[in-house]
Short mmCIF file of C-alpha atoms in Angstrom, two decimals:
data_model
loop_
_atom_site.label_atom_id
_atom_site.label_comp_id
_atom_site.label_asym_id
_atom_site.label_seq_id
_atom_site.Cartn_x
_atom_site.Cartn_y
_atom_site.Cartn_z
CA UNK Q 4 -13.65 12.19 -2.80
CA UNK Q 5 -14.37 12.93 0.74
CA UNK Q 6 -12.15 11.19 2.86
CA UNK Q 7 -13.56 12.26 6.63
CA UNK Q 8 -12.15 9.67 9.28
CA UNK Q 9 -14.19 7.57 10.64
CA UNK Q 10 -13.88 4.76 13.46
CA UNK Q 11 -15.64 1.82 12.46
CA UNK Q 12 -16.13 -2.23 13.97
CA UNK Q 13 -15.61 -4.12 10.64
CA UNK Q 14 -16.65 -8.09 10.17
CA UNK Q 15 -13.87 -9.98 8.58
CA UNK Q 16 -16.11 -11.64 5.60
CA UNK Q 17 -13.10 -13.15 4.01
CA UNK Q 18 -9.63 -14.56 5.17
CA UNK Q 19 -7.00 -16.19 2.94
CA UNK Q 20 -3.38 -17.16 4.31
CA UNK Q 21 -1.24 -16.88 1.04
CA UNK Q 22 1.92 -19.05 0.45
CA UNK Q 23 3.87 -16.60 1.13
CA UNK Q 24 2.46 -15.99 4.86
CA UNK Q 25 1.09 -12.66 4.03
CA UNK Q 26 -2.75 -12.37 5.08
CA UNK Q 27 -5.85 -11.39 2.50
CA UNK Q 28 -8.73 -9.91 4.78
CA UNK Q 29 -11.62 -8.37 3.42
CA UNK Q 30 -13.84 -6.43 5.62
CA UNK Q 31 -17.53 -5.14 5.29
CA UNK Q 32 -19.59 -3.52 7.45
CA UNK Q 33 -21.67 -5.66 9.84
CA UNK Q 34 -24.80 -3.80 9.34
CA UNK Q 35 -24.55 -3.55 4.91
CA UNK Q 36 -23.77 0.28 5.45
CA UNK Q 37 -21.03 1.50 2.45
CA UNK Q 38 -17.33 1.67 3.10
CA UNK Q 39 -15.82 4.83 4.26
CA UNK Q 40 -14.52 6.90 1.68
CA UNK Q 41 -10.54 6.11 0.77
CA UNK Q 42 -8.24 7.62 -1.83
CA UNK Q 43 -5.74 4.92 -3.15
CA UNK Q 44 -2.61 5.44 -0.99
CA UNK Q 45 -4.48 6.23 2.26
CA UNK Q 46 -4.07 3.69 4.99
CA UNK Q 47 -6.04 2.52 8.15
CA UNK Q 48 -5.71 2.19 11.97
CA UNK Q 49 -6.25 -1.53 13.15
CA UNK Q 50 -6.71 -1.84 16.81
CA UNK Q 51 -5.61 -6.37 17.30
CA UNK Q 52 -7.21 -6.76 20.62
CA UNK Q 53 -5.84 -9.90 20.72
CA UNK Q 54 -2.10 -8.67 20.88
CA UNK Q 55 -2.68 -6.59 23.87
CA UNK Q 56 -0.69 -3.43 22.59
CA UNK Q 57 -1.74 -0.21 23.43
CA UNK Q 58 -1.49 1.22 19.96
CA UNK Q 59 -3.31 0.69 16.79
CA UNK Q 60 -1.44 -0.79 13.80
CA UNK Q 61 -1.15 1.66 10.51
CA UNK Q 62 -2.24 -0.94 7.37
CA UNK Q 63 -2.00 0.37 3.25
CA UNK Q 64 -5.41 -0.22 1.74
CA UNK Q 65 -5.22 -2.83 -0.73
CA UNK Q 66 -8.63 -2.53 -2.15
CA UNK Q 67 -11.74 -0.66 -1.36
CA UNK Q 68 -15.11 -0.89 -2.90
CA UNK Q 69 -18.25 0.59 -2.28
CA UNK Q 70 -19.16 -2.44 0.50
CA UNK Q 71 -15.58 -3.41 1.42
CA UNK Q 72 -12.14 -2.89 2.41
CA UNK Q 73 -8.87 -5.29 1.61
CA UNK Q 74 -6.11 -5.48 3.38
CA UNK Q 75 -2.39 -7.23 2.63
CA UNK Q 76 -0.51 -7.68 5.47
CA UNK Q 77 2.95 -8.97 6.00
CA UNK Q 78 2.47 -10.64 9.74
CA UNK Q 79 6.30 -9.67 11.13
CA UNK Q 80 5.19 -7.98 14.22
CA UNK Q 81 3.09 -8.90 17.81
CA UNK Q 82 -0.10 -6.97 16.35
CA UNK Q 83 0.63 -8.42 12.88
CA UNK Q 84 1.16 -11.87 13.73
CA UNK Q 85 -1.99 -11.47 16.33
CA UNK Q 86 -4.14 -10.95 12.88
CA UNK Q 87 -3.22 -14.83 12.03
CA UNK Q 88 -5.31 -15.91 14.95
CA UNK Q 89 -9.07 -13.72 14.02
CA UNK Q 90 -11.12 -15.96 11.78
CA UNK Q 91 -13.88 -14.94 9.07
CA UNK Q 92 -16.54 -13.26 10.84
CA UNK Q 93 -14.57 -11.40 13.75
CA UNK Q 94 -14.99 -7.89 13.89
CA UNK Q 95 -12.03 -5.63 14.13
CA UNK Q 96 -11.92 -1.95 14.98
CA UNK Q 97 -10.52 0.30 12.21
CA UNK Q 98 -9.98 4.48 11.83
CA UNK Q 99 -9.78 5.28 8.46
CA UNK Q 100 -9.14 6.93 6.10
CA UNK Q 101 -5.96 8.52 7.25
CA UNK Q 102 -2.80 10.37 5.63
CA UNK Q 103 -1.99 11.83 1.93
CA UNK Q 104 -2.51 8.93 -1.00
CA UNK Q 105 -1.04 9.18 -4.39
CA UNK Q 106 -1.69 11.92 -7.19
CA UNK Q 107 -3.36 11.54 -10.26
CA UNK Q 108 -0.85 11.76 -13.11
CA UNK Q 109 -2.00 11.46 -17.04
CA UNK Q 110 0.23 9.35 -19.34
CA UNK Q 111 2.07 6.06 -18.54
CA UNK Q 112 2.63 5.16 -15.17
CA UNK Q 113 4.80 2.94 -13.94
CA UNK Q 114 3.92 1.05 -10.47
CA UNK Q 115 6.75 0.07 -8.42
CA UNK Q 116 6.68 -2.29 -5.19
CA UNK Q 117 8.93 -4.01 -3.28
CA UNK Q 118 7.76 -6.84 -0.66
CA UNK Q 119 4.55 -6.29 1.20
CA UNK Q 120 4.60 -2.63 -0.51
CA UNK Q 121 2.62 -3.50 -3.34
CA UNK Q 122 -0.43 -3.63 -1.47
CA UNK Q 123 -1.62 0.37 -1.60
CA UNK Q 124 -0.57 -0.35 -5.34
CA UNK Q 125 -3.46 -2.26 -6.27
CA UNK Q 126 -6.03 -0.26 -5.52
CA UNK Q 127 -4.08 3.23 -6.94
CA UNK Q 128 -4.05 0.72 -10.49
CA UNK Q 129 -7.36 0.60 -10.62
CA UNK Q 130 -7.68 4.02 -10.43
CA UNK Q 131 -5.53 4.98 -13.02
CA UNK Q 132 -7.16 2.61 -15.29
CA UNK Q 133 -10.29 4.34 -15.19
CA UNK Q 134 -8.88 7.89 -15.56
CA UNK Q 135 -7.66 6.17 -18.98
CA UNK Q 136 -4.21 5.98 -17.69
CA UNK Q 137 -1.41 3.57 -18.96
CA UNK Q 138 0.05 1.39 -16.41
CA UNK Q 139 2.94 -0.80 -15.81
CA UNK Q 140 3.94 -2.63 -12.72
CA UNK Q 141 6.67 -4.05 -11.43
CA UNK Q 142 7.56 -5.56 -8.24
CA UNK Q 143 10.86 -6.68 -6.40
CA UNK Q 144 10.40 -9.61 -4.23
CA UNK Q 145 12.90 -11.89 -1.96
CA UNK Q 146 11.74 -15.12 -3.72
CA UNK Q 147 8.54 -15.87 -6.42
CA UNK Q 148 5.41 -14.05 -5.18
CA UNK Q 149 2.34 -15.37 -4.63
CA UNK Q 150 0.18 -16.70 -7.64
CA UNK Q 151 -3.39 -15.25 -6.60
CA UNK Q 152 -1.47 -11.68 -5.99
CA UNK Q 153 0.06 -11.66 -9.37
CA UNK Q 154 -2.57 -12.70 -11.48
CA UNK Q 155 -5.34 -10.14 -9.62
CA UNK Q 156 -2.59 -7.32 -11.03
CA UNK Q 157 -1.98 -8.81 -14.56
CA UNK Q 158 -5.53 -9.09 -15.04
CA UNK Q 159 -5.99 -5.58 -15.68
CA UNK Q 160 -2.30 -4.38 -16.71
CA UNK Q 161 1.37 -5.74 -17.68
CA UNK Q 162 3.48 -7.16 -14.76
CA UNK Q 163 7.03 -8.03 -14.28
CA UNK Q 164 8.48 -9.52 -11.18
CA UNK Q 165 12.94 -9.15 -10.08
CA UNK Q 166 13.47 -11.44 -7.50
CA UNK Q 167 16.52 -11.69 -5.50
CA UNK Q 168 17.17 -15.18 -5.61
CA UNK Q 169 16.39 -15.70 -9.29
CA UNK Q 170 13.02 -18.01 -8.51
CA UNK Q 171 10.54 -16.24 -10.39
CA UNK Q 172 10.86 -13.14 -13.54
CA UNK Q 173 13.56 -10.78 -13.24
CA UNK Q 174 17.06 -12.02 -11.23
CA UNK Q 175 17.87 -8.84 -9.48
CA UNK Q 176 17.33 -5.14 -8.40
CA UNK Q 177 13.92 -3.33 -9.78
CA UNK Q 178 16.20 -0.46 -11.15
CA UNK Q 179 18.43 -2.85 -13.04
CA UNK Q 180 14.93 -4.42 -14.94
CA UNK Q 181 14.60 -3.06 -18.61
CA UNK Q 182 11.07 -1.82 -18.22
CA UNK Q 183 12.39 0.14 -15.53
CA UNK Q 184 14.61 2.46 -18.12
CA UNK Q 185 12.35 1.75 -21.14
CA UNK Q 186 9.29 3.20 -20.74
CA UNK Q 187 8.34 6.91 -21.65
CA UNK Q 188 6.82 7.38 -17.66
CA UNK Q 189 4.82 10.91 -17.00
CA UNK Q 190 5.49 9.49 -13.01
CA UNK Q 191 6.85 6.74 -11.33
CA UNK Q 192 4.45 5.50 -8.06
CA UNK Q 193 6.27 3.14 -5.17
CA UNK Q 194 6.31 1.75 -1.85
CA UNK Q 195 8.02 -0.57 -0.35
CA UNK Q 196 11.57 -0.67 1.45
CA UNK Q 197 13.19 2.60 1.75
CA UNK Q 198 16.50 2.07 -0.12
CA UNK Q 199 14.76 0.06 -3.00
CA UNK Q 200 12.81 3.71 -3.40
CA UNK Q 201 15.71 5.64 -2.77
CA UNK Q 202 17.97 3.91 -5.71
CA UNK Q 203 14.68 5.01 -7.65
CA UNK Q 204 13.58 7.84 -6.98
CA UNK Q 205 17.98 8.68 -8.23
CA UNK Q 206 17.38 7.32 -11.52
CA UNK Q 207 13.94 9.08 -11.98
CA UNK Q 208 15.18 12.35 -11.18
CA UNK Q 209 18.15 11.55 -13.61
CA UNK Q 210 16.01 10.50 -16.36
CA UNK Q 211 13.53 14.10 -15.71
CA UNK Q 212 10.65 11.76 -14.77
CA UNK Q 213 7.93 12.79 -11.70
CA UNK Q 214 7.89 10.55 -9.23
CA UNK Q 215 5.78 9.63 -6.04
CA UNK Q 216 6.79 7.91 -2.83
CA UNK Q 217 4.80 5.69 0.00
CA UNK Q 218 6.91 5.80 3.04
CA UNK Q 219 6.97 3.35 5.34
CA UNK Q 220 8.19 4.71 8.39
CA UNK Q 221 7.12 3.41 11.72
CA UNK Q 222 3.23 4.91 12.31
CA UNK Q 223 1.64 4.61 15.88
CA UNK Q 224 -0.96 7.40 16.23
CA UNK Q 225 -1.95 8.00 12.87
CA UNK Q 226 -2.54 11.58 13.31
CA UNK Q 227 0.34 13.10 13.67
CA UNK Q 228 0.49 13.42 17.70
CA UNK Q 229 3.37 10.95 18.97
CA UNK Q 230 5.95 12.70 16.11
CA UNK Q 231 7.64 8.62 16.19
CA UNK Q 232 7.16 8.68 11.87
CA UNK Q 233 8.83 12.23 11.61
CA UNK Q 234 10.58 12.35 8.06
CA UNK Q 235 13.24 15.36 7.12
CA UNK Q 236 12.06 16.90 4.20
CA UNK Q 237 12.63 20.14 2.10
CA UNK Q 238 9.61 21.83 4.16
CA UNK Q 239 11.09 20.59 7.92
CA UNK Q 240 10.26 17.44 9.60
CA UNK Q 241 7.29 16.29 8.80
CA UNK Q 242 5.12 13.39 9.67
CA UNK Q 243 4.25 10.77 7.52
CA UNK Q 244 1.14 9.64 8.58
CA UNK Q 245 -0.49 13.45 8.41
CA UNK Q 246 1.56 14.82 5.16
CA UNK Q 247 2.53 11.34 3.43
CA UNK Q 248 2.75 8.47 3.70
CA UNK Q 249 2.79 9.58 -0.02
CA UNK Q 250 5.26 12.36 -1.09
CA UNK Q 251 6.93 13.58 -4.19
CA UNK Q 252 10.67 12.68 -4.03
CA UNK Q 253 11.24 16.58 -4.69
CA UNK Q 254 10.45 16.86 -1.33
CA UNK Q 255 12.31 14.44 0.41
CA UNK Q 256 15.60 15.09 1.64
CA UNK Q 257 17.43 11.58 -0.51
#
């Protein structure tokens, strides 16, 4: 898939404020023209006018089809919590697509995400799916997660949910859930809070199984300029928005 980047003024067709805070916005194309290109993993550049920062925010695509783009965003920062106020049929400015998204393994896969970190998982699912992969996902919230986002990923494959307080699935850590240690995985694919993938990424190198990490370490160009998402790896620093956000853990320094 060619994945050029382009800069484009997107109409917000849909907006949905979840339970849980988080925002659902799905984006088209004012004019009916297709959806830039996007491999699952890839994020996008959102300039929020209406926070008056100088730099663009760095948001994990949670969907893309041929006519539109989803987004799941956690609003915990001025840009973020700037997206609450834009309303169905603003436009926002977007650069995309941008960084390294996840591989393509064969087997059974097992999806991990923790918090808002699930959303770039969605989208890589559906992928997976249709190369006639297996797929398991599990997530690691605070407290119960939203209805509408559970059911869109049980819909097409199984999902169990740890929470930390006990409200919903699983009561505890993602590691400590049974399908975590049961399944035969060819690769394990996360995102989500660095030591969550850390403790992970341990027991999948323990257990011999390939595994794939979505960092998300603070982004402000998106290109690879500013240096402010630098990561230490086995190749040297690198930055995550130009050589991640998705790496193997092979290469990360944990």
């Amino acid at each position: 898939m060619n994945t050029t980047k382009e800069q484009r003024i997107l109409r917000i067709e849909r907006k949905a404020v979840l339970p849980s805070g988080w925002l659902h916005l799905v984006l088209v194309d004012p004019d009916g023209a297709p959806m830039f290109n996007a491999e699952p993993g890839q994020f996008v550049e959102v300039a929020v006018d209406r926070a008056k920062v100088l730099l663009n925010r760095p948001l994990s695509i949670y969907n893309r089809t041929e006519q539109s783009l989803e987004l799941l965003v956690s609003p915990v920062g001025t840009a973020t919590r700037a997206l609450e106020e834009y309303a169905e049929g603003d436009s926002l400015r977007v650069i995309g697509a941008l960084g390294k998204g996840f591989g393509i393994p064969s087997g059974k896969v097992l999806l991990v995400g923790g918090g808002v970190g699930i959303a770039p998982l969605y989208y890589q699912m559906r992928r997976l799916l249709e190369k006639g992969c297996e797929v398991e996902v599990l997530f690691g919230m605070r407290t119960a997660p939203d209805d509408a986002v559970c059911r869109r990923f049980s819909e097409l494959a199984p999902l169990h949910v740890c929470t930390d307080d006990g409200s919903a699935g699983f009561h505890g850590l993602v590691t400590a859930h049974p399908v975590f240690t049961a399944g035969n995985y060819s690769m394990i694919q996360m995102c989500g809070p660095k030591p969550m993938m850390k403790a992970a990424a341990a027991l999948a190198a323990a257990a011999g199984i390939e595994a794939e990490a979505s960092l998300e370490n603070m982004m402000a160009c998106g290109l690879g300029a500013c240096l402010c998402c630098v990561e230490p790896t086995v190749k040297g620093n690198l930055c995550v928005c130009k050589h991640g956000p998705v790496f193997n853990i092979k290469e990360l320094q944990w």
